[in-house]
Amino acid sequence: EVQLVESGGGLVQPGGSLRLSCAASGFPFSSYAMSWVRQAPGKGLEWVSGINSGGGSTYYPDSVKGRFTISRDNAKNTLYLQLKSLKTEDTAMYYCAKGGGSSDIATMTLGGQGTQVTVSS
């Protein structure tokens, strides 16, 4: 069973930074691409970053490129998302997602409760 435990969210002022973590278990973490997605109140899921299994390739939509950085530590079965220059529109529940294979970030399996990021002055 895929288990993903997100943490690190909180309340931050515009322009601030946060680092999110996702502890993974129940599958061979180092063999799978991973992603972060978010859901703002009243809106659907939005993909915000992806990384291949080895960590050498990362992907971002234009909305967060240059502000968010995804990384992973396969020895610790942990995925990270560094958020900087945060904007009020980044307010959302953030989830990590398991990919469909070593480089497949299009397939996403969610398995956690998410971590709330609130950007407000």
XYZ file of C-alpha atoms in Angstrom:
121
model
C 0.000 0.000 0.000
C 1.351 3.390 -1.023
C 1.782 5.635 1.988
C 2.844 9.250 1.638
C 3.128 11.569 4.631
C 3.461 15.243 3.801
C 4.755 17.805 6.289
C 6.303 21.246 6.519
C 3.391 23.478 5.620
C 2.351 26.526 7.566
C 1.452 30.188 7.513
C 3.954 32.437 5.766
C 3.969 36.035 4.574
C 4.127 36.904 0.876
C 7.714 36.625 -0.288
C 8.506 34.023 2.325
C 9.798 30.478 2.015
C 8.887 26.995 3.168
C 10.275 23.504 2.684
C 7.819 20.665 2.336
C 8.711 17.020 2.910
C 7.044 13.779 1.881
C 7.980 10.526 3.577
C 7.185 7.567 1.337
C 6.662 3.891 2.163
C 4.969 0.811 0.756
C 6.758 0.851 -2.597
C 10.357 1.020 -3.928
C 10.707 4.794 -3.744
C 13.959 5.000 -5.696
C 12.322 3.298 -8.705
C 9.557 5.820 -9.216
C 9.198 9.367 -10.442
C 7.419 11.636 -8.011
C 5.406 14.829 -8.193
C 3.907 17.529 -6.047
C 0.376 18.729 -6.686
C -1.772 21.280 -4.900
C -5.418 22.092 -4.434
C -6.592 25.579 -3.619
C -9.969 26.090 -1.940
C -12.773 25.489 -4.422
C -10.406 24.470 -7.223
C -9.128 21.249 -8.771
C -5.742 19.618 -8.433
C -2.837 21.509 -9.996
C 0.475 19.828 -10.756
C 3.392 21.968 -9.530
C 6.536 19.863 -9.979
C 7.912 16.481 -10.993
C 11.174 14.590 -10.664
C 12.433 11.355 -12.177
C 13.482 8.389 -10.081
C 17.171 9.284 -9.961
C 16.591 12.955 -9.324
C 18.474 14.115 -12.380
C 15.480 15.550 -14.223
C 12.976 18.004 -12.812
C 9.898 19.603 -14.312
C 7.771 22.634 -13.451
C 4.840 24.567 -14.876
C 5.449 28.210 -15.717
C 3.396 29.305 -12.687
C 6.091 28.136 -10.243
C 9.257 27.881 -12.354
C 12.120 29.693 -10.666
C 10.326 29.779 -7.307
C 9.827 26.090 -6.459
C 12.523 23.411 -6.369
C 11.775 19.702 -6.153
C 14.382 17.250 -4.897
C 14.591 13.790 -3.398
C 16.758 11.700 -1.085
C 16.367 8.088 -2.156
C 18.380 6.855 0.834
C 15.757 8.399 3.118
C 12.711 7.642 0.920
C 11.862 11.318 1.111
C 10.702 13.891 -1.427
C 11.105 17.625 -0.890
C 9.669 20.834 -2.289
C 11.419 24.112 -1.560
C 9.054 27.038 -1.995
C 10.360 30.600 -2.166
C 9.025 34.021 -3.178
C 5.614 32.775 -2.129
C 2.494 34.515 -3.370
C -1.017 34.564 -1.966
C -2.116 32.459 -4.927
C 0.198 29.672 -3.726
C -2.183 29.090 -0.824
C -3.347 25.487 -1.102
C -3.151 21.999 0.303
C -0.011 20.381 -1.084
C 0.224 16.660 -1.810
C 3.009 14.435 -3.058
C 2.222 11.790 -5.635
C 3.849 8.577 -6.821
C 4.544 8.369 -10.540
C 3.864 5.494 -12.914
C 7.477 4.484 -13.424
C 11.008 5.798 -13.314
C 10.225 8.796 -15.526
C 6.428 8.792 -15.733
C 5.130 11.854 -13.917
C 1.865 11.905 -15.882
C 0.517 9.049 -13.779
C -0.031 10.207 -10.213
C -1.104 8.226 -7.193
C -1.830 10.247 -4.081
C -1.651 8.594 -0.702
C -1.450 11.222 2.016
C -3.409 13.842 3.885
C -1.463 16.744 2.455
C 0.130 19.721 4.140
C -1.491 23.162 4.174
C 0.404 26.184 2.891
C -1.177 29.546 3.618
C 0.402 32.710 2.249
C -1.014 35.783 3.901
C 0.089 39.049 5.434
